[in-house]
Coordinates of N, CA, C and O in Angstrom, one line a residue:
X1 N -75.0 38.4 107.4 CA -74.2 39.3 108.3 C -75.1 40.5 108.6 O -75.7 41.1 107.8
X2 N -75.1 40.8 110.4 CA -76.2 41.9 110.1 C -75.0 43.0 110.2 O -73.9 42.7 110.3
X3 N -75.3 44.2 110.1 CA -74.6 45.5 110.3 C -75.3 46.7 111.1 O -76.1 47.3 110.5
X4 N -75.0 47.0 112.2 CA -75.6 48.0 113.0 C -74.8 49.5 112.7 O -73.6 49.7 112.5
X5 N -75.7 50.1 112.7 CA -75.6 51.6 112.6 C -75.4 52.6 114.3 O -76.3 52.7 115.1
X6 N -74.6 53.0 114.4 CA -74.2 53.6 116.1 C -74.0 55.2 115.1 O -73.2 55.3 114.2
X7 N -74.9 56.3 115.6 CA -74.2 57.3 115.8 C -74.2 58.4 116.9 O -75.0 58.3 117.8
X8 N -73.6 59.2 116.9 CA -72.9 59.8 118.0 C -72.7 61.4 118.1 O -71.5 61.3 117.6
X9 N -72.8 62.7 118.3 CA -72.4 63.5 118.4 C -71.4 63.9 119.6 O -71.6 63.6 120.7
X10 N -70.2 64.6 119.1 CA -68.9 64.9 120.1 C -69.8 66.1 120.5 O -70.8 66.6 119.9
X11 N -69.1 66.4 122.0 CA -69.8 67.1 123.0 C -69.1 68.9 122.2 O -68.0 69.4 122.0
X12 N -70.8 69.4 122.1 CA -70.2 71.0 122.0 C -71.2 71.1 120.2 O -71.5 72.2 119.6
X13 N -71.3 70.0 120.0 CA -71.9 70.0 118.1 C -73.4 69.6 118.4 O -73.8 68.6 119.0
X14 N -74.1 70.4 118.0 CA -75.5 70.6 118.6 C -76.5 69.9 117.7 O -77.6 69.7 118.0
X15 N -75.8 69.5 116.4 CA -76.6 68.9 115.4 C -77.5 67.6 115.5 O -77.0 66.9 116.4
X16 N -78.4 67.2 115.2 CA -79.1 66.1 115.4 C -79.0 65.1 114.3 O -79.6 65.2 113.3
X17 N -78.2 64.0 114.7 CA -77.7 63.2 113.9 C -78.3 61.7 114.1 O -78.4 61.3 115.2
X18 N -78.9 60.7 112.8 CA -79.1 59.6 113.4 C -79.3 58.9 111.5 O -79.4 59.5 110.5
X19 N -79.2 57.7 111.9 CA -79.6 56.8 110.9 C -80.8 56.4 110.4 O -81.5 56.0 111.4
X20 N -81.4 56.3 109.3 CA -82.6 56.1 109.0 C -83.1 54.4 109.2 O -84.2 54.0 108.9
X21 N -81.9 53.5 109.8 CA -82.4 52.1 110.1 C -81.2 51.7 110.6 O -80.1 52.0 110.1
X22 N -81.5 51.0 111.7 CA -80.9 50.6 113.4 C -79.6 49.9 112.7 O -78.4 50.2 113.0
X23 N -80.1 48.9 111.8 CA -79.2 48.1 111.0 C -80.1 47.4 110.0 O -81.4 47.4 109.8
X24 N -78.8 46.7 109.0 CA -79.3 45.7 107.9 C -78.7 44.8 108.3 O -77.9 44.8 109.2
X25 N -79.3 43.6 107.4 CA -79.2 42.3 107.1 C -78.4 42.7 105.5 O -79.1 43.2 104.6
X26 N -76.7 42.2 105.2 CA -76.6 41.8 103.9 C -76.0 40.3 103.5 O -75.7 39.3 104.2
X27 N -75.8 40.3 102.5 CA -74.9 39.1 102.1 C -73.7 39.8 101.3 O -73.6 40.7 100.5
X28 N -72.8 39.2 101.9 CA -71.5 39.2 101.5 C -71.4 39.6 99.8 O -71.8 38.8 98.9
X29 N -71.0 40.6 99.6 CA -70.9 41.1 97.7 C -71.4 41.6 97.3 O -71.3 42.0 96.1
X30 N -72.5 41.9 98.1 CA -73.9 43.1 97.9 C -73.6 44.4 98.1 O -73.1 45.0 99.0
X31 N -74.2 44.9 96.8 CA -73.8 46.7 97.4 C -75.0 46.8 98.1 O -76.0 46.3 97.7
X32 N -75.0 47.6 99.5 CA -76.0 48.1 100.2 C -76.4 49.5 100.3 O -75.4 50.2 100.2
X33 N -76.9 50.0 100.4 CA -77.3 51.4 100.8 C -78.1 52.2 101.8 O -79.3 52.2 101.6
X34 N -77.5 52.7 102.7 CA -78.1 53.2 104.0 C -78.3 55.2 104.0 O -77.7 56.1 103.6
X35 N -79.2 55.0 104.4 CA -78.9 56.8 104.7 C -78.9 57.1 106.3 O -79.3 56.4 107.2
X36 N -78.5 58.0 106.3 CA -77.9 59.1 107.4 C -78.7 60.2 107.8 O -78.9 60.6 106.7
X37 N -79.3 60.9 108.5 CA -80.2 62.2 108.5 C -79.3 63.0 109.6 O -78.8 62.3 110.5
X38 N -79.1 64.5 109.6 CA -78.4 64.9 110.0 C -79.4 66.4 110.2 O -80.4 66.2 109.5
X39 N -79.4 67.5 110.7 CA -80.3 68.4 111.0 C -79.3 69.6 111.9 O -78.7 69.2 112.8
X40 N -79.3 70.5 111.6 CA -79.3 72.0 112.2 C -80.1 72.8 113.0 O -81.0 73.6 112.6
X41 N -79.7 72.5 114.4 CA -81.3 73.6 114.9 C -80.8 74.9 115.2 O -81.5 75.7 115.8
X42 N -79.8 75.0 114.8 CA -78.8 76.3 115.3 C -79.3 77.5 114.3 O -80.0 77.1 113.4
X43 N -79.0 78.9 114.5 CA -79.5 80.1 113.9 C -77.9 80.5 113.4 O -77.4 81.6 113.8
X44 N -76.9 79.5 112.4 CA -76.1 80.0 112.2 C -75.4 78.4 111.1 O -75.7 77.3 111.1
X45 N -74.7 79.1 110.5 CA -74.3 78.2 108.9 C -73.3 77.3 109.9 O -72.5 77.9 110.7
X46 N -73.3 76.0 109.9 CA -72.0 75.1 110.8 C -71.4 74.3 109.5 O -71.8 74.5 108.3
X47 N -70.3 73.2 109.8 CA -69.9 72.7 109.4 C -69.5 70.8 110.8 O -69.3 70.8 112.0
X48 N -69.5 69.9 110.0 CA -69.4 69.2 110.4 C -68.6 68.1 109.7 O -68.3 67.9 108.5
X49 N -68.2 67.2 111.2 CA -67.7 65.9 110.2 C -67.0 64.7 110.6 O -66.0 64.6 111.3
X50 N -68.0 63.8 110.0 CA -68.1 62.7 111.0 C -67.0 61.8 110.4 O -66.6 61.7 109.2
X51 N -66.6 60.9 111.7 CA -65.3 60.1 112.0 C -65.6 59.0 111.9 O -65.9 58.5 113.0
X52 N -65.7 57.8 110.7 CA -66.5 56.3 111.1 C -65.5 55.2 112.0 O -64.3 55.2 111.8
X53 N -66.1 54.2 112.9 CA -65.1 53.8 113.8 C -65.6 52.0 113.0 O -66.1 52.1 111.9
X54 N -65.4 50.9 113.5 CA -65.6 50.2 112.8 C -65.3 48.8 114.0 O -64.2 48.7 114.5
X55 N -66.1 48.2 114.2 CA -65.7 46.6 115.1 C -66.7 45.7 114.6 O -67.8 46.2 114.3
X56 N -66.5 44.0 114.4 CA -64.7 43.7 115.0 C -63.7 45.0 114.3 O -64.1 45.8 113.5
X57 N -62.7 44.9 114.8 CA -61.2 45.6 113.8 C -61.2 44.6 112.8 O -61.7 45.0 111.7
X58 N -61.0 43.7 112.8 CA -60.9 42.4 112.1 C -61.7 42.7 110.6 O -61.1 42.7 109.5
X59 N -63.0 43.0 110.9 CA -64.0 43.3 109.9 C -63.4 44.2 108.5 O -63.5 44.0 107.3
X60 N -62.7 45.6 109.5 CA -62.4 46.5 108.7 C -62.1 46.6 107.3 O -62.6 47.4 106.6
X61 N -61.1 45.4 106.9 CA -60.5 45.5 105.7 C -61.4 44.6 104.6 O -61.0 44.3 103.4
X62 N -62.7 44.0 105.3 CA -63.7 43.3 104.4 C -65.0 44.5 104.2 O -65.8 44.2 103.3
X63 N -65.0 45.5 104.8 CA -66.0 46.6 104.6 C -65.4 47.8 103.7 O -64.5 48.6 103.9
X64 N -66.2 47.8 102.5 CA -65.4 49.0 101.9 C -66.7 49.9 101.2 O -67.5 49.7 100.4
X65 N -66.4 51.1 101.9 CA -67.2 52.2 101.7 C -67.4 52.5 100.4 O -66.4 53.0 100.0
X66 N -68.3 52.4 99.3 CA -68.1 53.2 98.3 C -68.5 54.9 97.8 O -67.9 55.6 97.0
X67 N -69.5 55.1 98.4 CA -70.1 56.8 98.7 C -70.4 56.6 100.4 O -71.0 55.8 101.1
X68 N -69.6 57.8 100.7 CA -70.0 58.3 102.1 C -69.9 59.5 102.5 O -68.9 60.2 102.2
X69 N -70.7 59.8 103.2 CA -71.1 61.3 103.9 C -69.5 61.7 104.6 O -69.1 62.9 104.6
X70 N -68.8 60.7 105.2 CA -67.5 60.7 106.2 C -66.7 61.2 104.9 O -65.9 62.1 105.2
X71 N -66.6 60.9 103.9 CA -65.8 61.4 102.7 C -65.2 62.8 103.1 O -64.1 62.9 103.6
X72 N -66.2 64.1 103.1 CA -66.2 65.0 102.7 C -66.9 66.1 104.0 O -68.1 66.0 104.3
X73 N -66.1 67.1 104.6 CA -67.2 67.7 105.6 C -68.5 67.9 105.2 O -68.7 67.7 104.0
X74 N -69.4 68.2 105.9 CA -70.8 68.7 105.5 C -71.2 70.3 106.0 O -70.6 70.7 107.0
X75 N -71.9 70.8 105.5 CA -72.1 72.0 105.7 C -73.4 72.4 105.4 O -73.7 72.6 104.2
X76 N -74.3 72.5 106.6 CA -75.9 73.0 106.7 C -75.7 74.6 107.3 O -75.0 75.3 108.0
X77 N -77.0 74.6 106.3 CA -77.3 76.5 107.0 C -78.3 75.9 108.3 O -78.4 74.7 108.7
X78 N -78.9 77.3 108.7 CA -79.6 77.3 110.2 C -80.6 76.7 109.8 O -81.0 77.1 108.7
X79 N -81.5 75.7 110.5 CA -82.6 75.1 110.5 C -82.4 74.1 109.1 O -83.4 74.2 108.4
X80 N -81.6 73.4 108.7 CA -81.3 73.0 107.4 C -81.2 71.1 108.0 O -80.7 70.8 109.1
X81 N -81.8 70.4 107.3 CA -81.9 68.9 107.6 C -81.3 68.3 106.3 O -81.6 68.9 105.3
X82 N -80.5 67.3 106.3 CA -80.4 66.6 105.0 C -80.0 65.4 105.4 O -79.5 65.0 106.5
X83 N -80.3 64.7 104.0 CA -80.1 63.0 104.1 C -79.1 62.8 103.1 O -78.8 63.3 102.0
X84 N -78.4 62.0 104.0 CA -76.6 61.5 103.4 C -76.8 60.1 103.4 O -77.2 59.4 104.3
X85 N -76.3 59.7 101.9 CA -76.3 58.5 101.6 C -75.0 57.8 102.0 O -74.2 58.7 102.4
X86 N -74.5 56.6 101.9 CA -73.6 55.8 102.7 C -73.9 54.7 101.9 O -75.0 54.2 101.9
X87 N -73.0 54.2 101.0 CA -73.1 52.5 100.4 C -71.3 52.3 100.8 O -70.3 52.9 100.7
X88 N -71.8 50.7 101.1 CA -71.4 49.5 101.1 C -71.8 48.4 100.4 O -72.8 47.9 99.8
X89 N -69.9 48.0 100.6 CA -70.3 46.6 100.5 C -69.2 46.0 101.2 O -68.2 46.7 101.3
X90 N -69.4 44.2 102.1 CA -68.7 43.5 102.9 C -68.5 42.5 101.6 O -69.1 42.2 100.6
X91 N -66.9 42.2 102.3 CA -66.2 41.3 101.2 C -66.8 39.8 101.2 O -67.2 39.2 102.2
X92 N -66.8 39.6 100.5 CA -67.0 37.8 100.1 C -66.0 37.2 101.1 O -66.3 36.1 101.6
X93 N -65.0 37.6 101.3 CA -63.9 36.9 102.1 C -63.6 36.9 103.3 O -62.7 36.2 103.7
X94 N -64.5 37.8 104.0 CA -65.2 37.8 105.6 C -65.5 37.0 106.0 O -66.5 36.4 105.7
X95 N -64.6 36.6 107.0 CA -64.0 34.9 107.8 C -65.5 35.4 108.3 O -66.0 36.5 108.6
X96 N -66.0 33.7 108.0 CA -67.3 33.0 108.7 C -67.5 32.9 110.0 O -68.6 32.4 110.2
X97 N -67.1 33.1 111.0 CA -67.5 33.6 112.4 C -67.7 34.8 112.9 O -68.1 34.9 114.1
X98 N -67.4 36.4 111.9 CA -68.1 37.3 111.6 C -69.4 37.5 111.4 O -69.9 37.9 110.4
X99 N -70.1 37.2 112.4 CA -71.6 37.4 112.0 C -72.4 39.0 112.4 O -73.6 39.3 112.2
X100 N -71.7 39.6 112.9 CA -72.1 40.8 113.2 C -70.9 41.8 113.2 O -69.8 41.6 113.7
X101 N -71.4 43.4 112.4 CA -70.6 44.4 112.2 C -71.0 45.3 112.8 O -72.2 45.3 112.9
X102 N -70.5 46.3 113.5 CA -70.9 47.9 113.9 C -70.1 48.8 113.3 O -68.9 48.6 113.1
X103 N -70.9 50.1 112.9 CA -69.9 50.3 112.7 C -71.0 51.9 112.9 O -72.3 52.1 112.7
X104 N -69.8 52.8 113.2 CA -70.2 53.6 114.7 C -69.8 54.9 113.5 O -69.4 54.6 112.4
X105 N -70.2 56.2 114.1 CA -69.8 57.4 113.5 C -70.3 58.5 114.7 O -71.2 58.6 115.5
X106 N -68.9 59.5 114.5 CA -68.8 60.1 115.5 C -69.3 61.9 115.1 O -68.3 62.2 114.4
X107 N -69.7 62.5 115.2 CA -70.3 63.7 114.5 C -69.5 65.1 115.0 O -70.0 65.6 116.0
X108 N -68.4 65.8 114.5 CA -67.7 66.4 115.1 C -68.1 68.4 114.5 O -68.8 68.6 113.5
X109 N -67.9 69.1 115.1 CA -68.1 70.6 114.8 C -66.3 71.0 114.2 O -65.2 71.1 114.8
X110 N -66.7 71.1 112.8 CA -65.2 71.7 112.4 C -65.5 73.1 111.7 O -64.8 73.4 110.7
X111 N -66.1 73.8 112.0 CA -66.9 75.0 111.6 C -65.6 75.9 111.4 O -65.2 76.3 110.3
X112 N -64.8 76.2 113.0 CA -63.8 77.2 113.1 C -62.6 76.9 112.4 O -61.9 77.9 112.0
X113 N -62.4 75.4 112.1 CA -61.2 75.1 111.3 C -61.9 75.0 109.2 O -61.3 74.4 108.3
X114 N -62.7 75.5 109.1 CA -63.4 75.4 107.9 C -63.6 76.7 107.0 O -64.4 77.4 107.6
X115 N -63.1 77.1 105.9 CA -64.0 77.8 104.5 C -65.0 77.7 104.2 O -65.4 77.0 103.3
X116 N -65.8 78.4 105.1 CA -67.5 77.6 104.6 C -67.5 78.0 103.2 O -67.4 77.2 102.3
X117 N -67.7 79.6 103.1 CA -67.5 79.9 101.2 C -67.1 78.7 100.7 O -67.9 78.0 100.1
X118 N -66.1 78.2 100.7 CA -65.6 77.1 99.8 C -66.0 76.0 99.9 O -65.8 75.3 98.9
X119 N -66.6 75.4 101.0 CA -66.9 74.0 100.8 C -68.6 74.2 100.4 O -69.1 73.6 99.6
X120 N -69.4 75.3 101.3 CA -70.4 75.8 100.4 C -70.7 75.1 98.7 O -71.3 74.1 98.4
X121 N -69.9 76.1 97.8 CA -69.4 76.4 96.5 C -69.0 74.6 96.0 O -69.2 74.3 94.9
X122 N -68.6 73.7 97.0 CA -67.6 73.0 96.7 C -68.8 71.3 96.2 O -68.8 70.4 95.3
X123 N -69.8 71.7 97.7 CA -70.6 70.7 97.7 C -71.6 70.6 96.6 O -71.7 69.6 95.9
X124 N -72.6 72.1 96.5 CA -73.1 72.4 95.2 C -73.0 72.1 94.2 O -73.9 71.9 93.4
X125 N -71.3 71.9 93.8 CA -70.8 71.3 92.4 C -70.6 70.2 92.5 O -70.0 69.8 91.5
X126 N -70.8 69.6 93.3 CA -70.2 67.7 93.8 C -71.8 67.5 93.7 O -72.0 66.3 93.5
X127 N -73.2 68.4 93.9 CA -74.5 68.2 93.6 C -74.9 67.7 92.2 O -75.5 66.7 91.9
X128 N -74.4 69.0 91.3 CA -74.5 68.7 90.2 C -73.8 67.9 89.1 O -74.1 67.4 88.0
X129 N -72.6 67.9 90.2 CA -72.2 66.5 89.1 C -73.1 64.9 89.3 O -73.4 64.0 88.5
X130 N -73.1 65.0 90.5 CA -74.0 63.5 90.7 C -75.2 63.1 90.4 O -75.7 62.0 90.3
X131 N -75.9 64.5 90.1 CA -77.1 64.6 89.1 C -76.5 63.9 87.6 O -76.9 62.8 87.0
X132 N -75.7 64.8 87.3 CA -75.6 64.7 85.6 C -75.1 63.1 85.5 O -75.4 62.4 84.5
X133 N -74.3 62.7 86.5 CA -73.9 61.5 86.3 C -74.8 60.2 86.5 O -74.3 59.0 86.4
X134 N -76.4 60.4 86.9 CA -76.8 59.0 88.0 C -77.3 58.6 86.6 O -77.1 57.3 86.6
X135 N -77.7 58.8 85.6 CA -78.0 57.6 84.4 C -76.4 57.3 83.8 O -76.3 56.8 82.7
X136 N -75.4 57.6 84.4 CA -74.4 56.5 83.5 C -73.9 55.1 84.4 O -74.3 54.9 85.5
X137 N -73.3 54.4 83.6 CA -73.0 53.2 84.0 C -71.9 53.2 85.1 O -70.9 53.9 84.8
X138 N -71.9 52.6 86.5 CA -70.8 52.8 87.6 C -70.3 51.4 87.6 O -70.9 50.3 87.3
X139 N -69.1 51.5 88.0 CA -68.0 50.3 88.3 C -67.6 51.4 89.9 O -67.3 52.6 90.1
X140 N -67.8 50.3 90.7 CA -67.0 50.5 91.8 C -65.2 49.7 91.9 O -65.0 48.5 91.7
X141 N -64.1 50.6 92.1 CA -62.9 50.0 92.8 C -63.3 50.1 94.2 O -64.0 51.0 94.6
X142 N -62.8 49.2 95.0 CA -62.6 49.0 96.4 C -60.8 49.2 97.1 O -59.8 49.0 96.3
X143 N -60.7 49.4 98.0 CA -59.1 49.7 98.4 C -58.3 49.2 97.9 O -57.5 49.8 97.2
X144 N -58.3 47.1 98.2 CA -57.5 46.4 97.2 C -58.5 46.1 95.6 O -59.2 45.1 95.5
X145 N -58.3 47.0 94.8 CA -58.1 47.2 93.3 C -59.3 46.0 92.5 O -59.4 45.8 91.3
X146 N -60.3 45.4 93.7 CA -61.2 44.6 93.3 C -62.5 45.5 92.5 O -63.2 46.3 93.1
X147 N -62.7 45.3 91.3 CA -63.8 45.7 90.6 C -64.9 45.4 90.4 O -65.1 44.5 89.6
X148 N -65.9 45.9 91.2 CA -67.5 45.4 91.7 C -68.3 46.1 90.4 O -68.0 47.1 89.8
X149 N -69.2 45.7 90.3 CA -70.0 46.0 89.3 C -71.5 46.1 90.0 O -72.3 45.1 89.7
X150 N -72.0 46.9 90.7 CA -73.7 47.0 91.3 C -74.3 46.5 90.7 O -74.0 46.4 89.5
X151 N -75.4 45.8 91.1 CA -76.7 45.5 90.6 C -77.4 45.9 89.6 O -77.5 45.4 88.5
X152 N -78.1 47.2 90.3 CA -78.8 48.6 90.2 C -79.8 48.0 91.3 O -80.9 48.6 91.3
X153 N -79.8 47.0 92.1 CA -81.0 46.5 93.0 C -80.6 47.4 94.5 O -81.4 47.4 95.5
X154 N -79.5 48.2 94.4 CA -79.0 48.0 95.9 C -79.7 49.5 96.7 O -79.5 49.8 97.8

């Protein structure tokens, strides 16, 4: 199954947003992992936050996010770039005439509706916890309650 990467900025959000690969090739049950690069050229702290869209529709409920940037707003200072990780995985149960996924993300400016102090403060400690956590052992749940166990290849 390949999976293409589409992203997008909403008009008025000046950020430079793109994928670090057009698309992958996976197999069904595989965790995958993609990154995201996203950049600030503005002279002022923004916030952001992207909307993931997903076709076929069909696909949707065989694709399940397990870390994503779309989770949680993001929030760069001025001239600030960072790489946002994104894993997947497509279900084993993705009807066989599914041969290709897109799946699109839309990059929105939520600055005026946002606490920067707080999601600032908020992300920082969602930093340090994912530090303290990456040598323990992960089990992924997926929406319906299936228990995936990674590789560590992905």
């Amino acid at each position: 199954v390949t999976v293409e990467f589409i992203t997008r900025t909403n008009s008025g959000m000046p950020w430079e947003f793109r994928s670090e690969k057009g698309g992958v090739r996976v197999n069904p049950g595989e965790l995958k992992a993609v990154n995201f690069v996203v950049r600030n050229p503005t002279d002022k702290v923004m916030v952001g936050q992207a909307v993931p869209s997903l076709v076929p529709f069909k696909a949707a409920e065989y694709f399940h996010k397990t870390e994503c940037f779309c989770f949680e707003r993001q929030v760069l200072q001025p001239g600030e770039e960072m790489v946002m990780p994104m894993r997947f995985i497509v279900g084993r149960e993705l009807p066989k005439n599914v041969q290709s996924i897109s799946l699109s993300y839309s990059l929105y400016d939520v600055t005026d509706r946002s606490d920067i102090a707080s999601l600032t403060q908020q992300a920082s400690s969602t930093k340090d916890s994912l530090l303290n956590e990456s040598n323990a052992a992960k089990i992924i749940v997926t929406n319906d309650s299936t228990v995936l166990e990674p590789s560590g290849n992905g």
